[in-house]
Amino acid sequence: MHTALFSWLKGADWAVGATLVLWGILFLFFKVRGKRLPHVAFPAQGERVASLAGLRAQIEKGRMGAKMALVAAMGTPLIFAVAYGVFVFFQPTPLAAEGVAMAGTLGLIMWGCAVSKWRATGRDLSRIHWVHDAKVMVADYVSELKERGFMIFDDCRLGDRAIDHILVGPKGVFVVQTAVGLSAFQADLNTHGTVTYDGRALFFPGKEDHETVSRACEEAEKLSEWLSEALDIPLAARAIVALPGWQIKRTSAEGISVIHPAQFEALFQYVRPRPLTTGEAALISARVEQLCTSPGASVLTTASNGSTVDLGERDGSPG
């Protein structure tokens, strides 16, 4: 029986080996070409995600992976069939029907694995695209606040804390975090389901999230402490969470602001100001700029005496 089984595998083992060689070549090519690009795993709801630059790099890596997976899906049946055909051509005796069936079964299994991998890479790429588009959407709405006199700083890091945007302007200092995840994946970024916010936690359909609001508050508090100690200015930065793809139903007046990105303009019309002097705003902006890869452009704001001041002009540099 064992001898018969091994005879059935003759030819199939050559075809399997040739296909594995193809997979190995594609894998090594992908590893060599993609080793310089950072890995960005798709986040769970509320989990922190990479910067836009990191996401763009991951999209490029995902595109390359999808192409390699497509080549594998298309090349697997071809290589398998050619390798098996070469074996049959040089085989001096006719092959048993069982051996041909064994080879066909193994070929279909390997082709199915290749197709499954190709579809998975496509889904992963779509998800990273969605995260990128969500963060771009928030960044675009935040940038409109420059017209209200705010300096906008993007992709900031304070210690082990990553902050999407820091706003410094006439109404104070704000930390803006973007929360995205599988719950809203592939939804319209402007309209999706409703999440309930009670001032402490977010209640998504079938999921309760305490981490997003808590983490945003901690990051704002840490920034406040860092700025206050460095500049000798008592400062309290405020946190804002942006939720692309969700409508927010607020059930309590307590807690930080949690909004759809399109609501930034309305929020800053009515947000309670914590005024900064022109000198304080300039000092804070200079200090915050050290944390961020994308400092905002110079903008104009109005000083308490009515004159117009450029916050991009630094009148002091903190130690």
mmCIF file of C-alpha atoms in Angstrom:
data_model
loop_
_atom_site.group_PDB
_atom_site.id
_atom_site.type_symbol
_atom_site.label_atom_id
_atom_site.label_comp_id
_atom_site.label_asym_id
_atom_site.label_seq_id
_atom_site.Cartn_x
_atom_site.Cartn_y
_atom_site.Cartn_z
ATOM 1 C CA MET A 1 0.000 0.000 0.000
ATOM 2 C CA HIS A 2 2.795 2.402 0.886
ATOM 3 C CA THR A 3 4.556 1.581 -2.349
ATOM 4 C CA ALA A 4 1.393 2.332 -4.312
ATOM 5 C CA LEU A 5 0.913 5.624 -2.496
ATOM 6 C CA PHE A 6 4.446 6.732 -3.272
ATOM 7 C CA SER A 7 3.944 5.819 -6.902
ATOM 8 C CA TRP A 8 0.882 8.073 -7.000
ATOM 9 C CA LEU A 9 2.955 10.920 -5.600
ATOM 10 C CA LYS A 10 5.528 10.638 -8.363
ATOM 11 C CA GLY A 11 5.223 13.701 -10.502
ATOM 12 C CA ALA A 12 3.010 15.451 -7.984
ATOM 13 C CA ASP A 13 6.000 15.927 -5.710
ATOM 14 C CA TRP A 14 7.902 17.574 -8.566
ATOM 15 C CA ALA A 15 4.978 19.880 -9.275
ATOM 16 C CA VAL A 16 4.566 20.766 -5.599
ATOM 17 C CA GLY A 17 8.285 21.429 -5.314
ATOM 18 C CA ALA A 18 8.306 23.703 -8.352
ATOM 19 C CA THR A 19 5.340 25.648 -6.992
ATOM 20 C CA LEU A 20 7.002 26.052 -3.601
ATOM 21 C CA VAL A 21 10.096 27.400 -5.334
ATOM 22 C CA LEU A 22 7.903 30.015 -7.048
ATOM 23 C CA TRP A 23 6.361 30.993 -3.717
ATOM 24 C CA GLY A 24 9.781 31.189 -2.110
ATOM 25 C CA ILE A 25 11.147 33.459 -4.836
ATOM 26 C CA LEU A 26 8.152 35.797 -4.533
ATOM 27 C CA PHE A 27 8.404 35.825 -0.734
ATOM 28 C CA LEU A 28 12.115 36.680 -0.786
ATOM 29 C CA PHE A 29 11.525 39.398 -3.379
ATOM 30 C CA PHE A 30 8.788 40.912 -1.226
ATOM 31 C CA LYS A 31 10.931 40.767 1.922
ATOM 32 C CA VAL A 32 13.884 42.447 0.229
ATOM 33 C CA ARG A 33 11.787 45.177 -1.397
ATOM 34 C CA GLY A 34 9.586 45.796 1.625
ATOM 35 C CA LYS A 35 12.060 45.585 4.503
ATOM 36 C CA ARG A 36 12.555 49.360 4.554
ATOM 37 C CA LEU A 37 8.854 50.072 4.934
ATOM 38 C CA PRO A 38 7.317 50.129 8.444
ATOM 39 C CA HIS A 39 4.657 47.658 9.483
ATOM 40 C CA VAL A 40 1.304 49.175 10.430
ATOM 41 C CA ALA A 41 -1.221 46.721 11.804
ATOM 42 C CA PHE A 42 -4.884 47.557 11.350
ATOM 43 C CA PRO A 43 -6.190 48.853 14.692
ATOM 44 C CA ALA A 44 -9.095 47.762 16.785
ATOM 45 C CA GLN A 45 -11.707 50.407 17.540
ATOM 46 C CA GLY A 46 -10.043 53.284 19.385
ATOM 47 C CA GLU A 47 -6.524 51.898 19.042
ATOM 48 C CA ARG A 48 -3.806 54.369 18.082
ATOM 49 C CA VAL A 49 -2.700 54.186 14.460
ATOM 50 C CA ALA A 50 0.386 55.259 12.561
ATOM 51 C CA SER A 51 1.091 58.703 11.190
ATOM 52 C CA LEU A 52 -0.027 59.569 7.675
ATOM 53 C CA ALA A 53 3.536 59.081 6.463
ATOM 54 C CA GLY A 54 3.606 55.628 8.026
ATOM 55 C CA LEU A 55 0.252 54.740 6.510
ATOM 56 C CA ARG A 56 1.380 55.867 3.051
ATOM 57 C CA ALA A 57 4.434 53.637 3.375
ATOM 58 C CA GLN A 58 2.223 50.764 4.473
ATOM 59 C CA ILE A 59 -0.058 51.325 1.491
ATOM 60 C CA GLU A 60 2.934 51.027 -0.817
ATOM 61 C CA LYS A 61 3.967 47.843 0.962
ATOM 62 C CA GLY A 62 0.412 46.531 0.741
ATOM 63 C CA ARG A 63 0.235 47.241 -2.977
ATOM 64 C CA MET A 64 3.479 45.380 -3.530
ATOM 65 C CA GLY A 65 2.230 42.460 -1.447
ATOM 66 C CA ALA A 66 -1.024 42.341 -3.395
ATOM 67 C CA LYS A 67 0.890 42.255 -6.676
ATOM 68 C CA MET A 68 3.098 39.423 -5.444
ATOM 69 C CA ALA A 69 0.044 37.506 -4.229
ATOM 70 C CA LEU A 70 -1.640 37.999 -7.616
ATOM 71 C CA VAL A 71 1.448 36.680 -9.403
ATOM 72 C CA ALA A 72 1.399 33.659 -7.097
ATOM 73 C CA ALA A 73 -2.320 33.058 -7.725
ATOM 74 C CA MET A 74 -1.845 33.237 -11.487
ATOM 75 C CA GLY A 75 1.481 31.409 -11.586
ATOM 76 C CA THR A 76 0.652 28.525 -9.255
ATOM 77 C CA PRO A 77 -1.549 26.501 -11.674
ATOM 78 C CA LEU A 78 0.776 27.275 -14.567
ATOM 79 C CA ILE A 79 3.978 26.190 -12.783
ATOM 80 C CA PHE A 80 2.254 23.169 -11.259
ATOM 81 C CA ALA A 81 0.890 22.008 -14.620
ATOM 82 C CA VAL A 82 4.160 22.578 -16.488
ATOM 83 C CA ALA A 83 6.217 20.740 -13.849
ATOM 84 C CA TYR A 84 3.819 17.818 -13.833
ATOM 85 C CA GLY A 85 3.699 17.786 -17.634
ATOM 86 C CA VAL A 86 7.499 17.609 -17.850
ATOM 87 C CA PHE A 87 7.481 14.650 -15.484
ATOM 88 C CA VAL A 88 4.813 12.865 -17.517
ATOM 89 C CA PHE A 89 6.750 13.509 -20.730
ATOM 90 C CA PHE A 90 9.875 11.781 -19.421
ATOM 91 C CA GLN A 91 7.999 9.011 -17.585
ATOM 92 C CA PRO A 92 8.654 5.697 -19.401
ATOM 93 C CA THR A 93 5.514 3.957 -18.147
ATOM 94 C CA PRO A 94 1.899 5.179 -18.152
ATOM 95 C CA LEU A 95 0.746 6.868 -14.927
ATOM 96 C CA ALA A 96 -2.016 5.381 -12.845
ATOM 97 C CA ALA A 97 -5.292 7.272 -12.791
ATOM 98 C CA GLU A 98 -4.984 7.557 -9.025
ATOM 99 C CA GLY A 99 -1.661 9.361 -9.446
ATOM 100 C CA VAL A 100 -3.157 11.873 -11.865
ATOM 101 C CA ALA A 101 -6.064 12.466 -9.474
ATOM 102 C CA MET A 102 -3.621 12.952 -6.593
ATOM 103 C CA ALA A 103 -1.675 15.532 -8.584
ATOM 104 C CA GLY A 104 -4.855 17.362 -9.577
ATOM 105 C CA THR A 105 -6.044 17.484 -5.978
ATOM 106 C CA LEU A 106 -2.736 18.823 -4.709
ATOM 107 C CA GLY A 107 -2.666 21.406 -7.483
ATOM 108 C CA LEU A 108 -6.153 22.636 -6.643
ATOM 109 C CA ILE A 109 -5.253 22.880 -2.950
ATOM 110 C CA MET A 110 -2.154 24.942 -3.672
ATOM 111 C CA TRP A 111 -4.007 27.177 -6.108
ATOM 112 C CA GLY A 112 -6.765 27.708 -3.519
ATOM 113 C CA CYS A 113 -4.153 28.742 -0.922
ATOM 114 C CA ALA A 114 -2.627 31.227 -3.365
ATOM 115 C CA VAL A 115 -6.004 32.735 -4.238
ATOM 116 C CA SER A 116 -6.937 32.958 -0.549
ATOM 117 C CA LYS A 117 -3.703 34.820 0.190
ATOM 118 C CA TRP A 118 -4.323 37.212 -2.699
ATOM 119 C CA ARG A 119 -7.830 38.022 -1.457
ATOM 120 C CA ALA A 120 -6.565 38.534 2.101
ATOM 121 C CA THR A 121 -3.884 40.988 0.967
ATOM 122 C CA GLY A 122 -6.530 42.893 -0.975
ATOM 123 C CA ARG A 123 -8.743 43.172 2.094
ATOM 124 C CA ASP A 124 -5.827 44.343 4.244
ATOM 125 C CA LEU A 125 -4.887 46.960 1.659
ATOM 126 C CA SER A 126 -8.478 48.237 1.565
ATOM 127 C CA ARG A 127 -8.470 48.593 5.340
ATOM 128 C CA ILE A 128 -5.219 50.552 5.414
ATOM 129 C CA HIS A 129 -6.585 52.792 2.652
ATOM 130 C CA TRP A 130 -9.672 53.416 4.786
ATOM 131 C CA VAL A 131 -7.591 54.341 7.845
ATOM 132 C CA HIS A 132 -5.473 56.676 5.721
ATOM 133 C CA ASP A 133 -8.542 58.370 4.211
ATOM 134 C CA ALA A 134 -10.084 58.760 7.667
ATOM 135 C CA LYS A 135 -6.970 60.458 9.034
ATOM 136 C CA VAL A 136 -6.680 62.681 5.967
ATOM 137 C CA MET A 137 -10.298 63.692 6.456
ATOM 138 C CA VAL A 138 -9.611 64.767 10.052
ATOM 139 C CA ALA A 139 -6.410 66.565 9.049
ATOM 140 C CA ASP A 140 -8.276 68.506 6.346
ATOM 141 C CA TYR A 141 -10.972 69.679 8.754
ATOM 142 C CA VAL A 142 -8.390 70.554 11.413
ATOM 143 C CA SER A 143 -6.392 72.603 8.902
ATOM 144 C CA GLU A 144 -9.430 74.833 8.332
ATOM 145 C CA LEU A 145 -8.990 76.117 11.900
ATOM 146 C CA LYS A 146 -5.970 78.118 10.723
ATOM 147 C CA GLU A 147 -8.516 80.695 9.611
ATOM 148 C CA ARG A 148 -9.505 81.026 13.280
ATOM 149 C CA GLY A 149 -5.927 81.902 14.240
ATOM 150 C CA PHE A 150 -4.661 78.468 15.249
ATOM 151 C CA MET A 151 -1.221 77.022 14.681
ATOM 152 C CA ILE A 152 -1.645 73.369 13.652
ATOM 153 C CA PHE A 153 1.030 70.759 14.439
ATOM 154 C CA ASP A 154 0.663 67.241 13.005
ATOM 155 C CA ASP A 155 2.097 63.811 13.825
ATOM 156 C CA CYS A 156 3.520 64.637 17.239
ATOM 157 C CA ARG A 157 5.111 62.383 19.834
ATOM 158 C CA LEU A 158 5.655 63.104 23.509
ATOM 159 C CA GLY A 159 7.586 60.266 25.109
ATOM 160 C CA ASP A 160 5.638 57.096 24.335
ATOM 161 C CA ARG A 161 2.519 59.101 23.439
ATOM 162 C CA ALA A 162 1.561 59.705 19.814
ATOM 163 C CA ILE A 163 -0.643 62.729 19.128
ATOM 164 C CA ASP A 164 -2.291 63.331 15.765
ATOM 165 C CA HIS A 165 -2.684 67.118 16.013
ATOM 166 C CA ILE A 166 -1.855 69.853 18.515
ATOM 167 C CA LEU A 167 -3.654 73.181 18.135
ATOM 168 C CA VAL A 168 -2.315 76.415 19.630
ATOM 169 C CA GLY A 169 -4.414 79.526 19.230
ATOM 170 C CA PRO A 170 -6.551 82.277 20.713
ATOM 171 C CA LYS A 171 -8.833 79.856 22.578
ATOM 172 C CA GLY A 172 -6.057 77.786 24.125
ATOM 173 C CA VAL A 173 -4.213 74.550 23.433
ATOM 174 C CA PHE A 174 -5.977 71.432 22.143
ATOM 175 C CA VAL A 175 -4.965 67.843 21.504
ATOM 176 C CA VAL A 176 -6.850 66.163 18.649
ATOM 177 C CA GLN A 177 -6.836 62.375 18.341
ATOM 178 C CA THR A 178 -8.354 60.365 15.492
ATOM 179 C CA ALA A 179 -10.078 57.119 16.489
ATOM 180 C CA VAL A 180 -10.702 54.616 13.713
ATOM 181 C CA GLY A 181 -11.268 50.898 13.618
ATOM 182 C CA LEU A 182 -13.004 47.879 12.177
ATOM 183 C CA SER A 183 -16.425 48.965 13.411
ATOM 184 C CA ALA A 184 -16.649 51.663 10.746
ATOM 185 C CA PHE A 185 -14.519 50.011 8.062
ATOM 186 C CA GLN A 186 -15.817 50.544 4.526
ATOM 187 C CA ALA A 187 -18.560 52.830 5.779
ATOM 188 C CA ASP A 188 -19.128 56.279 4.357
ATOM 189 C CA LEU A 189 -16.743 58.486 6.311
ATOM 190 C CA ASN A 190 -19.421 61.167 6.487
ATOM 191 C CA THR A 191 -22.380 59.044 7.566
ATOM 192 C CA HIS A 192 -22.469 55.771 9.465
ATOM 193 C CA GLY A 193 -24.113 54.333 12.532
ATOM 194 C CA THR A 194 -24.535 56.146 15.810
ATOM 195 C CA VAL A 195 -22.192 55.891 18.776
ATOM 196 C CA THR A 196 -23.392 57.008 22.204
ATOM 197 C CA TYR A 197 -21.085 59.074 24.399
ATOM 198 C CA ASP A 198 -21.816 59.575 28.105
ATOM 199 C CA GLY A 199 -18.777 61.729 28.888
ATOM 200 C CA ARG A 200 -16.635 58.784 29.948
ATOM 201 C CA ALA A 201 -17.041 56.000 27.404
ATOM 202 C CA LEU A 202 -18.103 55.387 23.820
ATOM 203 C CA PHE A 203 -20.837 52.851 23.166
ATOM 204 C CA PHE A 204 -20.568 51.386 19.678
ATOM 205 C CA PRO A 205 -23.061 48.813 18.400
ATOM 206 C CA GLY A 206 -22.086 45.672 20.279
ATOM 207 C CA LYS A 207 -18.959 47.213 21.838
ATOM 208 C CA GLU A 208 -18.113 49.475 24.762
ATOM 209 C CA ASP A 209 -14.933 51.572 24.543
ATOM 210 C CA HIS A 210 -13.457 53.208 27.633
ATOM 211 C CA GLU A 211 -9.919 53.482 26.300
ATOM 212 C CA THR A 212 -10.262 56.139 23.584
ATOM 213 C CA VAL A 213 -11.542 58.960 25.794
ATOM 214 C CA SER A 214 -9.294 58.005 28.707
ATOM 215 C CA ARG A 215 -6.185 57.897 26.535
ATOM 216 C CA ALA A 216 -6.955 61.239 24.889
ATOM 217 C CA CYS A 217 -7.353 62.834 28.328
ATOM 218 C CA GLU A 218 -4.062 61.348 29.506
ATOM 219 C CA GLU A 219 -2.247 62.670 26.449
ATOM 220 C CA ALA A 220 -3.667 66.161 26.939
ATOM 221 C CA GLU A 221 -2.680 66.051 30.609
ATOM 222 C CA LYS A 222 0.843 64.903 29.798
ATOM 223 C CA LEU A 223 1.245 67.690 27.221
ATOM 224 C CA SER A 224 -0.039 70.214 29.772
ATOM 225 C CA GLU A 225 2.508 69.074 32.357
ATOM 226 C CA TRP A 226 5.350 69.105 29.833
ATOM 227 C CA LEU A 227 4.559 72.615 28.609
ATOM 228 C CA SER A 228 3.904 74.007 32.098
ATOM 229 C CA GLU A 229 7.212 72.708 33.452
ATOM 230 C CA ALA A 230 9.239 73.815 30.452
ATOM 231 C CA LEU A 231 7.749 77.285 30.053
ATOM 232 C CA ASP A 232 6.799 78.026 33.668
ATOM 233 C CA ILE A 233 3.272 78.775 32.447
ATOM 234 C CA PRO A 234 0.241 77.138 34.091
ATOM 235 C CA LEU A 235 -1.431 75.455 31.162
ATOM 236 C CA ALA A 236 -4.306 73.030 30.668
ATOM 237 C CA ALA A 237 -4.565 71.554 27.183
ATOM 238 C CA ARG A 238 -7.923 70.123 26.204
ATOM 239 C CA ALA A 239 -8.526 66.833 24.387
ATOM 240 C CA ILE A 240 -10.772 66.290 21.377
ATOM 241 C CA VAL A 241 -11.543 62.911 19.810
ATOM 242 C CA ALA A 242 -12.508 62.815 16.129
ATOM 243 C CA LEU A 243 -14.571 59.801 14.993
ATOM 244 C CA PRO A 244 -14.742 59.542 11.183
ATOM 245 C CA GLY A 245 -17.627 57.439 9.981
ATOM 246 C CA TRP A 246 -19.836 57.929 13.043
ATOM 247 C CA GLN A 247 -22.617 60.145 14.255
ATOM 248 C CA ILE A 248 -22.229 60.917 17.951
ATOM 249 C CA LYS A 249 -25.156 60.953 20.343
ATOM 250 C CA ARG A 250 -24.068 62.721 23.511
ATOM 251 C CA THR A 251 -26.017 61.912 26.680
ATOM 252 C CA SER A 252 -24.036 64.015 29.171
ATOM 253 C CA ALA A 253 -22.492 67.478 29.240
ATOM 254 C CA GLU A 254 -19.485 66.059 31.078
ATOM 255 C CA GLY A 255 -16.282 64.887 29.487
ATOM 256 C CA ILE A 256 -14.157 65.973 26.552
ATOM 257 C CA SER A 257 -15.455 66.742 23.067
ATOM 258 C CA VAL A 258 -16.063 63.722 20.825
ATOM 259 C CA ILE A 259 -17.165 64.778 17.352
ATOM 260 C CA HIS A 260 -17.418 63.827 13.722
ATOM 261 C CA PRO A 261 -14.627 65.702 11.852
ATOM 262 C CA ALA A 262 -17.168 67.854 10.016
ATOM 263 C CA GLN A 263 -18.148 69.397 13.385
ATOM 264 C CA PHE A 264 -14.794 71.074 14.087
ATOM 265 C CA GLU A 265 -15.941 74.434 12.744
ATOM 266 C CA ALA A 266 -19.113 74.413 14.831
ATOM 267 C CA LEU A 267 -17.236 73.249 17.933
ATOM 268 C CA PHE A 268 -14.710 76.081 17.805
ATOM 269 C CA GLN A 269 -17.423 78.682 17.355
ATOM 270 C CA TYR A 270 -18.710 77.937 20.840
ATOM 271 C CA VAL A 271 -15.830 76.323 22.747
ATOM 272 C CA ARG A 272 -15.035 78.152 25.959
ATOM 273 C CA PRO A 273 -11.784 80.116 25.462
ATOM 274 C CA ARG A 274 -8.750 79.825 27.674
ATOM 275 C CA PRO A 275 -6.967 82.875 26.251
ATOM 276 C CA LEU A 276 -3.227 82.992 25.705
ATOM 277 C CA THR A 277 -1.178 86.133 25.399
ATOM 278 C CA THR A 278 0.719 86.598 22.160
ATOM 279 C CA GLY A 279 4.005 85.803 23.912
ATOM 280 C CA GLU A 280 2.596 82.667 25.528
ATOM 281 C CA ALA A 281 1.195 81.432 22.209
ATOM 282 C CA ALA A 282 4.542 81.971 20.504
ATOM 283 C CA LEU A 283 6.477 80.225 23.275
ATOM 284 C CA ILE A 284 4.079 77.274 23.309
ATOM 285 C CA SER A 285 4.188 76.976 19.520
ATOM 286 C CA ALA A 286 7.992 76.976 19.516
ATOM 287 C CA ARG A 287 8.035 74.292 22.189
ATOM 288 C CA VAL A 288 5.377 72.097 20.541
ATOM 289 C CA GLU A 289 7.161 72.309 17.205
ATOM 290 C CA GLN A 290 9.952 70.190 18.701
ATOM 291 C CA LEU A 291 7.533 67.273 19.082
ATOM 292 C CA CYS A 292 6.031 67.221 15.625
ATOM 293 C CA THR A 293 7.058 66.192 12.145
ATOM 294 C CA SER A 294 4.606 68.559 10.435
ATOM 295 C CA PRO A 295 4.473 72.042 12.025
ATOM 296 C CA GLY A 296 1.652 74.244 10.860
ATOM 297 C CA ALA A 297 2.107 77.245 8.648
ATOM 298 C CA SER A 298 2.454 80.700 10.117
ATOM 299 C CA VAL A 299 -0.941 82.243 10.826
ATOM 300 C CA LEU A 300 -2.229 85.589 12.018
ATOM 301 C CA THR A 301 -4.089 86.154 15.257
ATOM 302 C CA THR A 302 -5.340 89.182 17.124
ATOM 303 C CA ALA A 303 -3.593 90.394 20.251
ATOM 304 C CA SER A 304 -5.465 91.765 23.239
ATOM 305 C CA ASN A 305 -4.750 95.336 22.137
ATOM 306 C CA GLY A 306 -6.370 94.737 18.763
ATOM 307 C CA SER A 307 -3.171 94.482 16.724
ATOM 308 C CA THR A 308 -2.505 91.600 14.377
ATOM 309 C CA VAL A 309 0.340 89.296 15.368
ATOM 310 C CA ASP A 310 2.053 86.510 13.414
ATOM 311 C CA LEU A 311 2.284 83.453 15.663
ATOM 312 C CA GLY A 312 4.966 82.097 13.378
ATOM 313 C CA GLU A 313 7.386 84.741 14.631
ATOM 314 C CA ARG A 314 9.094 83.332 17.699
ATOM 315 C CA ASP A 315 9.857 85.874 20.374
ATOM 316 C CA GLY A 316 11.630 83.382 22.564
ATOM 317 C CA SER A 317 12.961 79.861 22.565
ATOM 318 C CA PRO A 318 12.514 77.676 25.648
ATOM 319 C CA GLY A 319 15.348 75.669 27.004
#
